[in-house]
Short mmCIF file of C-alpha atoms in Angstrom, two decimals:
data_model
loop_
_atom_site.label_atom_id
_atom_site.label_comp_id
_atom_site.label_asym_id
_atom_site.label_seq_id
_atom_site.Cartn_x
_atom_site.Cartn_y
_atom_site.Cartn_z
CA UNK F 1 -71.73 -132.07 54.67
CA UNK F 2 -68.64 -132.22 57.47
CA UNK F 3 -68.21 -135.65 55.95
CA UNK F 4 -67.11 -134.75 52.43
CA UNK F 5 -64.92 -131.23 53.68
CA UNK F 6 -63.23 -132.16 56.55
CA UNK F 7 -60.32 -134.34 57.16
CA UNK F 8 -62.10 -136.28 59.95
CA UNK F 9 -64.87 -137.23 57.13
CA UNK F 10 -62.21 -138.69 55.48
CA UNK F 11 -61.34 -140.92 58.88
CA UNK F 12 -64.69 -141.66 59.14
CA UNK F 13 -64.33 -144.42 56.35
CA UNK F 14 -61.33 -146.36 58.11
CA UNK F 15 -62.62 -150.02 58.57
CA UNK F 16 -64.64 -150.59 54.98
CA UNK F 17 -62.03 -148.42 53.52
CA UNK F 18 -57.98 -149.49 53.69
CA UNK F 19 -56.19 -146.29 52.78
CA UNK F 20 -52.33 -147.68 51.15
CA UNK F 21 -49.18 -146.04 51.96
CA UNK F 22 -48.17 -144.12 49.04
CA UNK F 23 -44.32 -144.65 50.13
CA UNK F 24 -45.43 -148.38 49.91
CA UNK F 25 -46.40 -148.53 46.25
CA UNK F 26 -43.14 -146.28 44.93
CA UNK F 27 -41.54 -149.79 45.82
CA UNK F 28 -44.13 -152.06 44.05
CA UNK F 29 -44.64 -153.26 40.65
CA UNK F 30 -47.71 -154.75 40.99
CA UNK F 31 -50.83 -153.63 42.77
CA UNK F 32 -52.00 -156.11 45.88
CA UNK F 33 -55.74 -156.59 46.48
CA UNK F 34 -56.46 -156.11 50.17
CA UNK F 35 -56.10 -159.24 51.86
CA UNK F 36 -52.53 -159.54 50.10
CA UNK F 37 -51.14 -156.02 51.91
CA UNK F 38 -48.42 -156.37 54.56
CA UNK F 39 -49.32 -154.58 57.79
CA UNK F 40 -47.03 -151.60 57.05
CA UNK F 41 -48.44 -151.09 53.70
CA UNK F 42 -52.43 -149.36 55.31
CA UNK F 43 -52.03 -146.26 57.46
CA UNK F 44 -53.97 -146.64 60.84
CA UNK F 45 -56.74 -143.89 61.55
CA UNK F 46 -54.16 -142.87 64.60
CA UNK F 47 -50.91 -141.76 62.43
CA UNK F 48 -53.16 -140.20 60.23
CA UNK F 49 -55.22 -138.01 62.68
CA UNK F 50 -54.78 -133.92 62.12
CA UNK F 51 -52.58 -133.61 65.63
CA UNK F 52 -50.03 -135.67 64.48
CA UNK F 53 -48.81 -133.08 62.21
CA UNK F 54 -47.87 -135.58 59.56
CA UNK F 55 -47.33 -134.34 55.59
CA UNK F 56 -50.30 -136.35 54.02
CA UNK F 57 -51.62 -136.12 51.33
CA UNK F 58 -55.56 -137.49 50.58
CA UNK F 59 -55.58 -139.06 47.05
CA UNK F 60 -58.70 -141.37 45.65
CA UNK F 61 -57.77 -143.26 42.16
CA UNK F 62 -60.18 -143.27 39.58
CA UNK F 63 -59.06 -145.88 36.80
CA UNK F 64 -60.27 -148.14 34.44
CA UNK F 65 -60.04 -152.13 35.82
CA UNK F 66 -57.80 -153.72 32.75
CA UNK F 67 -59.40 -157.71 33.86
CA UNK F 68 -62.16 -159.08 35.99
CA UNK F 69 -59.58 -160.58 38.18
CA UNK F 70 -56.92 -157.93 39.10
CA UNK F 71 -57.41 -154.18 38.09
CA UNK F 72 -53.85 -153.80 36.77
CA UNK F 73 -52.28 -156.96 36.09
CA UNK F 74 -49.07 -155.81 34.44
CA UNK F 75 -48.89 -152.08 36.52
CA UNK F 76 -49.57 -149.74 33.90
CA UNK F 77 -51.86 -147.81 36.18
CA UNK F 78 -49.60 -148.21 39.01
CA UNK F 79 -46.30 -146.74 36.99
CA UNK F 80 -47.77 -143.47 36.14
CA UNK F 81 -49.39 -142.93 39.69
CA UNK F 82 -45.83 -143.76 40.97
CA UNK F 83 -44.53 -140.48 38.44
CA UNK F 84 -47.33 -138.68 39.77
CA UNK F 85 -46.21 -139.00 43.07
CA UNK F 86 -42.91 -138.55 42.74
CA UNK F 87 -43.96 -134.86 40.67
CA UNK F 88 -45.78 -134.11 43.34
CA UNK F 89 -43.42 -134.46 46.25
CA UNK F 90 -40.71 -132.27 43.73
CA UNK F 91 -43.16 -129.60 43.50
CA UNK F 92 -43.32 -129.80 47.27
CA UNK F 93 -39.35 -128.90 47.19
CA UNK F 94 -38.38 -132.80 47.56
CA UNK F 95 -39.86 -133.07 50.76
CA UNK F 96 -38.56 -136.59 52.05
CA UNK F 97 -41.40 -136.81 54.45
CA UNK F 98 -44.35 -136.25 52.18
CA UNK F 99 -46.62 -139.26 52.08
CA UNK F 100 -49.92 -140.05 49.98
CA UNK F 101 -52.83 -141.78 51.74
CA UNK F 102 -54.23 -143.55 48.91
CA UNK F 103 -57.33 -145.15 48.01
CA UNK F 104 -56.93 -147.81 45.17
CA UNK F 105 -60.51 -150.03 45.17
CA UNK F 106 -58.65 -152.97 44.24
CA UNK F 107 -56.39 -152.59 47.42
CA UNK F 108 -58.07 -150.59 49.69
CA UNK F 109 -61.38 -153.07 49.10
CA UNK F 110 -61.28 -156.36 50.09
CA UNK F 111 -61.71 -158.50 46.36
CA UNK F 112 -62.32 -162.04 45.17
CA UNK F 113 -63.47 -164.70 47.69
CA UNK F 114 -64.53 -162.55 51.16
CA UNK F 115 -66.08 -163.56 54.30
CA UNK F 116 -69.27 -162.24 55.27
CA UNK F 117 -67.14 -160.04 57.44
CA UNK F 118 -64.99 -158.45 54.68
CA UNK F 119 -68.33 -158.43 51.98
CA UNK F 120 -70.34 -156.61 54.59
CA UNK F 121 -67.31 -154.18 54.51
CA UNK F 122 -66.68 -154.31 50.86
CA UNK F 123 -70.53 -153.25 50.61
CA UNK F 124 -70.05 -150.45 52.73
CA UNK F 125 -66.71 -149.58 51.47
CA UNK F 126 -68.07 -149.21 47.76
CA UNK F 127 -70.64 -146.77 49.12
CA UNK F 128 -68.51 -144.67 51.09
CA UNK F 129 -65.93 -144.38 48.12
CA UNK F 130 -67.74 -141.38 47.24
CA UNK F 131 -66.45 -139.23 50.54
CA UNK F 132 -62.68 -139.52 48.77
CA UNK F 133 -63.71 -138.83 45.38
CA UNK F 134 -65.48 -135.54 46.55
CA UNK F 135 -63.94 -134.45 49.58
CA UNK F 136 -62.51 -131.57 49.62
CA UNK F 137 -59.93 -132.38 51.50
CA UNK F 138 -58.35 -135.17 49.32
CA UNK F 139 -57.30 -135.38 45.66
CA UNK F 140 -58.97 -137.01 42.85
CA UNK F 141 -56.47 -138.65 40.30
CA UNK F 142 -58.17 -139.65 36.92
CA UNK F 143 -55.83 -141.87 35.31
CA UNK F 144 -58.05 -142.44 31.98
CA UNK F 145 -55.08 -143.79 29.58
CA UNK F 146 -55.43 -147.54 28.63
CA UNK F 147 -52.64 -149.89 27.65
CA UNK F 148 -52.14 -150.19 23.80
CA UNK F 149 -54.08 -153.11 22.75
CA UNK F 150 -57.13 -153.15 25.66
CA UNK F 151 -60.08 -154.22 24.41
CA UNK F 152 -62.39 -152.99 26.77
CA UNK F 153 -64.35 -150.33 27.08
CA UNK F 154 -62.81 -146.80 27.24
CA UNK F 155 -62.72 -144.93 30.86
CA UNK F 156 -65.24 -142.20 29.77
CA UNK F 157 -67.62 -145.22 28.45
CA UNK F 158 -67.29 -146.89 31.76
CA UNK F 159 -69.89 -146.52 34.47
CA UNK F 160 -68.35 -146.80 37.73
CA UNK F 161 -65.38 -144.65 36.05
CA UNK F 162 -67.67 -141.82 34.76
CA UNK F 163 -69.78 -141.78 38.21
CA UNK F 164 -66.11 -141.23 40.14
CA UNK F 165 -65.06 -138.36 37.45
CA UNK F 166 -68.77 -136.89 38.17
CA UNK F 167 -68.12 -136.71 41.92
CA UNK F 168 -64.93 -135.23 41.81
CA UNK F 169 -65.90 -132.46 39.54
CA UNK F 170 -68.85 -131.26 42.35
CA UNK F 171 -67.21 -129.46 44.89
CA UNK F 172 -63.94 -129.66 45.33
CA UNK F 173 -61.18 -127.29 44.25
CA UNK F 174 -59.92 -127.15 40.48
CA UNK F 175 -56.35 -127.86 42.19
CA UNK F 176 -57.55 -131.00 43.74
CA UNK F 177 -58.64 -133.14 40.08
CA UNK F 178 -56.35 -133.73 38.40
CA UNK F 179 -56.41 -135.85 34.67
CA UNK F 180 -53.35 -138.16 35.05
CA UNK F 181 -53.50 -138.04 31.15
CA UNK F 182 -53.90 -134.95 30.25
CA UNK F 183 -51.86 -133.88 27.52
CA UNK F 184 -49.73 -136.89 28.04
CA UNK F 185 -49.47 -137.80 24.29
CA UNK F 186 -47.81 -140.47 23.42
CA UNK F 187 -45.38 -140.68 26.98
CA UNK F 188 -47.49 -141.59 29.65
CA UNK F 189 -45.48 -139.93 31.88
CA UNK F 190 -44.77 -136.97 30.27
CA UNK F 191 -47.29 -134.58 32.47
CA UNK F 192 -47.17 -131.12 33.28
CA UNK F 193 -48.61 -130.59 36.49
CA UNK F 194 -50.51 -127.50 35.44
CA UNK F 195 -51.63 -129.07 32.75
CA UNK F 196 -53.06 -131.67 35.01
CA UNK F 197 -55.47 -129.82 36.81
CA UNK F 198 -57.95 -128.55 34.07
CA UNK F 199 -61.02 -130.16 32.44
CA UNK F 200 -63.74 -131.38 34.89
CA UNK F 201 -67.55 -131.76 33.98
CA UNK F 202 -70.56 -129.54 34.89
CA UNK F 203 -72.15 -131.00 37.97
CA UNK F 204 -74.70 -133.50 37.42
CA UNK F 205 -78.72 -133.98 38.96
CA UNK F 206 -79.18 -136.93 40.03
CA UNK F 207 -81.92 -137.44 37.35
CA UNK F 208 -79.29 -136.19 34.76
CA UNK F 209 -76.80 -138.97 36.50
CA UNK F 210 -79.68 -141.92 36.14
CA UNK F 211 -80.18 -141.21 32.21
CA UNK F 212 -76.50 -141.06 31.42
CA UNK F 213 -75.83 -144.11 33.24
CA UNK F 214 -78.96 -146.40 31.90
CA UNK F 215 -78.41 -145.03 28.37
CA UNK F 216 -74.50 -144.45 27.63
CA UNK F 217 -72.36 -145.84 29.80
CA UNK F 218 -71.00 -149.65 30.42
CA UNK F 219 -70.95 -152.35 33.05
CA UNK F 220 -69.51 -155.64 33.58
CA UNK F 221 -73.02 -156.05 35.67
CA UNK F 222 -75.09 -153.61 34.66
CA UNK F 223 -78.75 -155.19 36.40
CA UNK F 224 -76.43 -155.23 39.24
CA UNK F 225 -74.16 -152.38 39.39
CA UNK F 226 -76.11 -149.85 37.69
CA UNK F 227 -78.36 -149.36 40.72
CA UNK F 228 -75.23 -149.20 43.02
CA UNK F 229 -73.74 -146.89 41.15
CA UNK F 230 -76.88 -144.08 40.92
CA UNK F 231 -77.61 -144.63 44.88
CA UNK F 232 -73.58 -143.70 45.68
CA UNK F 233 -74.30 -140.47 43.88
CA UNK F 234 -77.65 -140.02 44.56
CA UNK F 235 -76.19 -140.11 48.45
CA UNK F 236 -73.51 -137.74 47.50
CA UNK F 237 -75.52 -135.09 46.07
CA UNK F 238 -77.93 -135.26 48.24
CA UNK F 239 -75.54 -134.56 51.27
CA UNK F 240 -73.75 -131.81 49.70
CA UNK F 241 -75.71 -129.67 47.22
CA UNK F 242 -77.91 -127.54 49.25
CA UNK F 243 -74.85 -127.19 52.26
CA UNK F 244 -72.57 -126.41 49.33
CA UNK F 245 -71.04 -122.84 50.12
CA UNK F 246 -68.19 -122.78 47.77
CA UNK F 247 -67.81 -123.69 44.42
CA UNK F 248 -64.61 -123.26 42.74
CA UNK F 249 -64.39 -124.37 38.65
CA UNK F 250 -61.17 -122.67 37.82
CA UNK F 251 -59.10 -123.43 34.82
CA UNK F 252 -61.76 -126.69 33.73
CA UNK F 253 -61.67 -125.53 30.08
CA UNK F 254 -65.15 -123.85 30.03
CA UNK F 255 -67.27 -122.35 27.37
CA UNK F 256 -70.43 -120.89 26.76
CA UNK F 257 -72.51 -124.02 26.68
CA UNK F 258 -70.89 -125.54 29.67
CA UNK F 259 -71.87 -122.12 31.42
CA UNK F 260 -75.54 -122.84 29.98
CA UNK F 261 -75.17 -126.55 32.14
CA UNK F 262 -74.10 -124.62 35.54
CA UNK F 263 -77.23 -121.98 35.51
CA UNK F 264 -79.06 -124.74 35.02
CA UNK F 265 -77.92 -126.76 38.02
CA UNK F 266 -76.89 -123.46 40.01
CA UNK F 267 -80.33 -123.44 41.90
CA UNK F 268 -79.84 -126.99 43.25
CA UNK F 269 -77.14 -125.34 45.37
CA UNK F 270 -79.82 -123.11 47.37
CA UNK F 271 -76.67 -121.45 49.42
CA UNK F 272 -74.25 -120.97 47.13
CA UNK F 273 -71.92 -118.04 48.07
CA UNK F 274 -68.73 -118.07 46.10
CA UNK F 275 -68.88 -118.92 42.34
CA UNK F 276 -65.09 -118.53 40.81
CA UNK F 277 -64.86 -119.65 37.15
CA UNK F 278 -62.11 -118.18 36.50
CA UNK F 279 -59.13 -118.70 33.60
CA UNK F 280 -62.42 -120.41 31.62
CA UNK F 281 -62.95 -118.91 28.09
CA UNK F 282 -66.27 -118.54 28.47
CA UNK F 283 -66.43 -115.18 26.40
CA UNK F 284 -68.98 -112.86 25.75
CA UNK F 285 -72.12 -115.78 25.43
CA UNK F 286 -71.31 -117.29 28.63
CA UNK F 287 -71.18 -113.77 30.58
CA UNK F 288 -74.00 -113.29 28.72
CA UNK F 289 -75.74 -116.90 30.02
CA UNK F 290 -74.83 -116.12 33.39
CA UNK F 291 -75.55 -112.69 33.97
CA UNK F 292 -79.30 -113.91 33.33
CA UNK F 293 -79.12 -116.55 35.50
CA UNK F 294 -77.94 -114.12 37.75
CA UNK F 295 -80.65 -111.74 38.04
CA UNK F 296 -83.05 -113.78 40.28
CA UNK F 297 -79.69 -115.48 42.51
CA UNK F 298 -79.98 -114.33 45.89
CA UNK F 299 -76.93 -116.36 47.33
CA UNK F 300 -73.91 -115.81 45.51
CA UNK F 301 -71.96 -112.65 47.21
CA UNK F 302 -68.71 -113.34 45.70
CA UNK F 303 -68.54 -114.06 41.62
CA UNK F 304 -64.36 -114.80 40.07
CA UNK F 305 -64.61 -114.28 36.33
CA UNK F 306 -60.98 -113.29 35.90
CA UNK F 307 -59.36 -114.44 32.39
CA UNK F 308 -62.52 -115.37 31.14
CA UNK F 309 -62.76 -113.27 27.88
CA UNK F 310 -65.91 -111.42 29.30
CA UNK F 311 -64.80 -108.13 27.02
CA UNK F 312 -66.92 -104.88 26.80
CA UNK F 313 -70.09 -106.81 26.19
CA UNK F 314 -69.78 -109.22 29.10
CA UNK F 315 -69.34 -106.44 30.95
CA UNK F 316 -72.08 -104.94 29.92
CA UNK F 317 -74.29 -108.38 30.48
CA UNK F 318 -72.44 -108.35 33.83
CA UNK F 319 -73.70 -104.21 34.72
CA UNK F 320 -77.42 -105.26 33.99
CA UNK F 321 -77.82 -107.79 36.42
CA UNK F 322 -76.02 -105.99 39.16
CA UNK F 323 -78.39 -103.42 38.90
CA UNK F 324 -81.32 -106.12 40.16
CA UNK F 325 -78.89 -108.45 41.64
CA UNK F 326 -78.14 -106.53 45.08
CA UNK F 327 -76.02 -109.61 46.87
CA UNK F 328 -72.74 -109.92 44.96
CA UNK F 329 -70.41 -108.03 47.09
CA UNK F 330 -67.09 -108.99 45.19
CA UNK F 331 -67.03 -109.29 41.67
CA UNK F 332 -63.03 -109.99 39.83
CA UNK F 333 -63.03 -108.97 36.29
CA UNK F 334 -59.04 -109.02 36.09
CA UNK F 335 -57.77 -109.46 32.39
CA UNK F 336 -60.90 -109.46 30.17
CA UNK F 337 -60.22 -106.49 27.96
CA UNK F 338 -62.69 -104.73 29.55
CA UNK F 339 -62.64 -101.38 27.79
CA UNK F 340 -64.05 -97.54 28.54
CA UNK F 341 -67.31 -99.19 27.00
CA UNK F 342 -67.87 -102.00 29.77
CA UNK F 343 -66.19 -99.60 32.30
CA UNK F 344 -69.03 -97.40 31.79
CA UNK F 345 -71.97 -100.13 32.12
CA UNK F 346 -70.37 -101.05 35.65
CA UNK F 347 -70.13 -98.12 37.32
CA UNK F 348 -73.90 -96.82 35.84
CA UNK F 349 -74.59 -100.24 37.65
CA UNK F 350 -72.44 -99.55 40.75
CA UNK F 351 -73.98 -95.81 41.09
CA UNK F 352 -76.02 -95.57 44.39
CA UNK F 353 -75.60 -99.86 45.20
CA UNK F 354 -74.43 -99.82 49.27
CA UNK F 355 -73.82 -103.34 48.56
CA UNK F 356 -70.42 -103.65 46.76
CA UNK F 357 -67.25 -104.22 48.97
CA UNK F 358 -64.78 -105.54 46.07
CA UNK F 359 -64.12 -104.79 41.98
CA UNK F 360 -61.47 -106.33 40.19
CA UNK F 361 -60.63 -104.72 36.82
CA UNK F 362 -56.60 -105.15 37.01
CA UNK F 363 -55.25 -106.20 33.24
CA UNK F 364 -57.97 -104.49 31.51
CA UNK F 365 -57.66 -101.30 28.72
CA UNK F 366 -59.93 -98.98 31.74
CA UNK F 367 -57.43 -96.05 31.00
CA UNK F 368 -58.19 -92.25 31.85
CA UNK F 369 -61.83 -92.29 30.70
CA UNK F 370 -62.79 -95.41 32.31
CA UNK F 371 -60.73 -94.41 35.67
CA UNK F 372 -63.35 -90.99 35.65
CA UNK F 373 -66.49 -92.97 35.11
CA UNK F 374 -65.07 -95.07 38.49
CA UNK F 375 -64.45 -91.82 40.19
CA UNK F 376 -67.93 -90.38 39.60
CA UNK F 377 -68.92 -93.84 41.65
CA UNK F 378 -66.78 -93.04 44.01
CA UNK F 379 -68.60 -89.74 44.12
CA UNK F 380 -71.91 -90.76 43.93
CA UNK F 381 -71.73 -93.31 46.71
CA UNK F 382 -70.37 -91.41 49.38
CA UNK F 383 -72.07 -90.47 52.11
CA UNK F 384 -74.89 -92.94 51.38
CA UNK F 385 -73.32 -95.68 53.32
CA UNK F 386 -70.25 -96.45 55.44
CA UNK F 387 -68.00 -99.73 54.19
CA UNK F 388 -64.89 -101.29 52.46
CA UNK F 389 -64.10 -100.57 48.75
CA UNK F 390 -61.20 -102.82 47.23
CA UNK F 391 -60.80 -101.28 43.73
CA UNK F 392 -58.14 -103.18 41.49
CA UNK F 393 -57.42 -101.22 38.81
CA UNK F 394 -53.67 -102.08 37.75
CA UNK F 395 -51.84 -102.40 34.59
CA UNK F 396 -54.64 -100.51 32.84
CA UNK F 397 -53.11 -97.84 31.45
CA UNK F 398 -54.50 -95.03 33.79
CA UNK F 399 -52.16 -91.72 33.80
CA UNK F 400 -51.79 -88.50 35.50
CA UNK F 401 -55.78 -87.52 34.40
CA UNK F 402 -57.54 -90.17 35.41
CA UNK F 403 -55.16 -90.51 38.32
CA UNK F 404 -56.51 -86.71 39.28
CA UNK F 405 -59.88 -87.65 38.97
CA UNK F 406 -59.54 -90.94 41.71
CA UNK F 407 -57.75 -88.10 43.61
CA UNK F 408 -60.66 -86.11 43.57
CA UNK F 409 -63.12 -88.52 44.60
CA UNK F 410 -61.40 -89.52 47.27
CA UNK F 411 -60.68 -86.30 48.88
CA UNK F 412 -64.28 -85.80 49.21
CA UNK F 413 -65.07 -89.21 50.67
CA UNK F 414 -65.86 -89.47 54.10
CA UNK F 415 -67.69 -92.47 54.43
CA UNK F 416 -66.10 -95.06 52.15
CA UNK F 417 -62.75 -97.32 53.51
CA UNK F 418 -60.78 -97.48 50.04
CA UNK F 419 -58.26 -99.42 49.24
CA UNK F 420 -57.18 -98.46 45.55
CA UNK F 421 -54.50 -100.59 43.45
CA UNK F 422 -52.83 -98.87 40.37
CA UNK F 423 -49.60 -100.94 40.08
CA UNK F 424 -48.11 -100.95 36.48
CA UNK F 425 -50.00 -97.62 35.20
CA UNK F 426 -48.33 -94.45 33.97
CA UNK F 427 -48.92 -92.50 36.27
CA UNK F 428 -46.24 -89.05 37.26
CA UNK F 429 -45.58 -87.15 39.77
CA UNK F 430 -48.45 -84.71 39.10
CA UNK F 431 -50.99 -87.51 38.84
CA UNK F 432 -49.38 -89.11 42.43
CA UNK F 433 -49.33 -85.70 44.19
CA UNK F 434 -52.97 -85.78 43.50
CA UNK F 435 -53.92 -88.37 46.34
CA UNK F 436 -50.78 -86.98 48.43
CA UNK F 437 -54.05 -84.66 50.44
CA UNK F 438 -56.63 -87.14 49.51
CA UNK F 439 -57.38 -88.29 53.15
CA UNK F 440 -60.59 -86.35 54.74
CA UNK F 441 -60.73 -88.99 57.29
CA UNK F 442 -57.27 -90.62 58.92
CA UNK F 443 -56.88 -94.01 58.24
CA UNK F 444 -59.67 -94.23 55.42
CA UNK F 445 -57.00 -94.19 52.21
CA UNK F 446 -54.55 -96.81 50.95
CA UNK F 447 -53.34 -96.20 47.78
CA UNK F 448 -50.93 -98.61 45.99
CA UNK F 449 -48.89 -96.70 43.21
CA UNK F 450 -45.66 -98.73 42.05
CA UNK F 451 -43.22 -96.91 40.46
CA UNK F 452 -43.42 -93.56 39.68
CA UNK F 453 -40.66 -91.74 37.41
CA UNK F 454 -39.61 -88.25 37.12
CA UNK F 455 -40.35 -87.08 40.88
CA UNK F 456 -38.50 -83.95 41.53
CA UNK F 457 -36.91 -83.47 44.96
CA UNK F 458 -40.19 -81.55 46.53
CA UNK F 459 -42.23 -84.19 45.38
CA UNK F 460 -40.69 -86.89 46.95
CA UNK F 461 -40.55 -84.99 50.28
CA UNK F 462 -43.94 -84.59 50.05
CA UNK F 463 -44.70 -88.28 49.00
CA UNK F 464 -42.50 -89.93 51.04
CA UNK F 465 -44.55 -88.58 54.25
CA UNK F 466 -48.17 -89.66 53.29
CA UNK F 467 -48.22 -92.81 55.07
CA UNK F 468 -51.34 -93.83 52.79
CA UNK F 469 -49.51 -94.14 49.83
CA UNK F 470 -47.36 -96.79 48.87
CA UNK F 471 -44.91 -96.48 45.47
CA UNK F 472 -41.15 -96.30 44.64
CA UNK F 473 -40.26 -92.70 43.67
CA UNK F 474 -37.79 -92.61 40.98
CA UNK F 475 -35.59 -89.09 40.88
CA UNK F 476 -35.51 -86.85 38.01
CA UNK F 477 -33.15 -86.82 35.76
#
């Protein structure tokens, strides 16, 4: 697993693989094919090894070969991973010594007429492509536009294309796949790097992998290359899968169905702990889909659904499998218009369950009601365990009632750690004087109140010395 999540993984390809100096190609028009490169053109293993401190960045190439004898003849390709480049090192404040260690088969691969030297390493080189299109620790640029007039087939009907795009969409981070022509429209280079990092596919079984490639996709060889092909991934997932820890989908344009593809796959990765699918409009279906699939997971301790569109009957999806589903420690919930109706199936779920650590409901419509039903958890649990509660519970339009009610709670705790967040409610002086003597236990406490208007002179005396509260007291007029 090391292999495809560290940086020495990565290193471990030098030899087969020939990763090109992305300062190099910002000066070419034309790609070269290995044997072609000038010395200075391939980083060594040495310059590129952690110590050296150098500002590298990791970047595999997946793009669709425009001839049989050079992969981009007239640099199409090569002009709008130039742009790319260049965007990146501007978002990186025009960092002059930013750098891209780039893998480009047709020049990092020795092509055409080899020795038995460079074919044995062209062999092993197309097999160990796979550690840069999944690693974690390097980008994955899909660069699917074609030239106006190709006549080939398109990159999602290609095989070796759609195998590379399947990788990168396994492990790595949302931020770290990015769709070179993603909203591009008619300018090629008219990306917006957000923009650029969404879409990816559901991860694939191998079994899933074999069908799509033997009944949908193309090859130039397919007796040949379609065997290749399903043994690089086949090595890939069968290396990573079951290690897999992490598994971060954010922003890859989501819905319910492609939710229905992850539970179905989920159990492949037997130690799953983090699961974020966040900013994917899943809705109320695909809360619904994986709250079931939920129910009988025994890995995942941390779950991200923020910006999902979960709503009150997510939520409620959500509440009945945390009532069977003792693992998940963290759950974020932030802006899902979660209402007093879903507030209320969480915390019946969260009543008496030692297991919770972390609940993210910032951005939702909680208000007074909903901020009672969380203090009567608050209530409930105490004294029936001893941890850390992170409750995020801003911008929800809590005031001074259901500020009194947290107050309450949390006077009587003396068991729970609780760190409370209600930045961006409306909540007064009475409802912030409320936790001013809400600390049984020294230490126990943090409150996070923002602004609060109106105080009068006694009240910010009084606020201003409880070193548990944070907030900006505004004066009376």
């Amino acid at each position: 697993m090391e292999k495809y999540t560290t940086v020495e993984g990565l290193l471990s390809t030098f030899g087969s693989i020939a990763p090109v100096r992305g300062s190099y190609l910002l000066n070419e028009t034309r790609l070269k094919c290995r044997q072609e490169l000038p010395k200075h053109a391939v980083w060594t293993r040495e310059e590129l090894e952690p110590e050296q401190g150098r500002c590298v960045l990791f970047v595999a190439l997946s793009y669709r070969w425009l001839s049989k004898e050079h992969s981009d003849p007239d640099g199409f390709h090569l002009n709008i991973v130039q742009h790319m480049m260049r965007r990146m090192m501007e978002e990186d404040d025009g960092d002059a010594t930013m750098d891209f260690a780039m893998f480009i088969d047709f020049s990092s691969l020795f092509q055409g007429e080899r020795t038995q030297e460079q074919n044995d390493l062209f062999q092993k080189g197309l097999r160990e492509s796979n550690v840069w299109y999944a690693s974690t620790q390097a980008m994955s640029w899909l660069q699917r536009r074609l030239p106006h007039g190709f006549s080939g087939a398109a990159y999602e009907d290609s095989g070796w294309c759609f195998c590379e795009a399947a990788i990168s969409s396994a492990i790595k981070s949302s931020f770290y796949r990015c769709d070179l022509s993603q909203d591009a429209g008619e300018d090629a280079l008219g990306l917006n790097f957000r923009d650029v990092t969404t879409g990816r596919m559901v991860p694939l079984t191998p079994e899933r992998m074999g069908q799509i490639l033997d009944n949908d996709k193309n090859f130039t060889n397919k007796k040949e290359d379609g065997p290749k092909v399903k043994r690089i991934y086949q090595e890939f997932f069968a290396a990573t899968a079951s290690e897999t820890t992490s598994l971060d989908f954010e922003r890859s344009g989501w819905h319910a169905t492609h939710v229905g593809d992850l539970v179905e796959i989920l159990p492949w990765f037997s130690n799953l702990q983090m699961l974020s699918l966040t900013e994917n409009p899943i809705g109320v279906a695909g809360a619904q889909v994986l709250a079931s699939a939920l129910k009988t997971n025994s890995t995942i301790t941390s779950l991200g659904l923020s910006d999902c569109g979960v709503g009150d009957g997510g939520a409620h999806a959500l509440a009945e499998a945390l009532k069977v589903n003792h693992t998940i420690k963290s759950l974020d919930l932030d802006k899902n218009s979660i209402a007093v109706e879903g507030t209320h199936a969480l915390t019946d779920a969260l009543k008496d369950r030692p297991t919770m650590e972390e609940l993210h409901l910032g951005l939702n419509r909680v208000g007074d009601e909903g901020a009672r039903a969380i203090a009567d958890v608050l209530k409930s649990n105490n004294g029936t365990y001893s941890t850390m509660f992170n409750l995020e519970l801003w911008q929800n339009g809590i005031g001074d009632g259901g500020a009194l009610a947290l107050a309450a709670a949390l006077k009587g705790n003396d068991t729970i750690s609780v760190d409370l967040n209600l930045l961006g409610n409306d909540i007064g002086e009475a409802g912030a004087l409320g936790f001013a003597d809400a600390v049984p236990v020294a230490g126990r406490v943090v409150v996070r109140l923002g602004t609060v208007l109106h105080v009068s002179s006694e009240g910010r005396r009084v606020l201003g010395a409880c070193r548990h509260i944070t907030c900006d007291l505004r004066p009376a007029e």
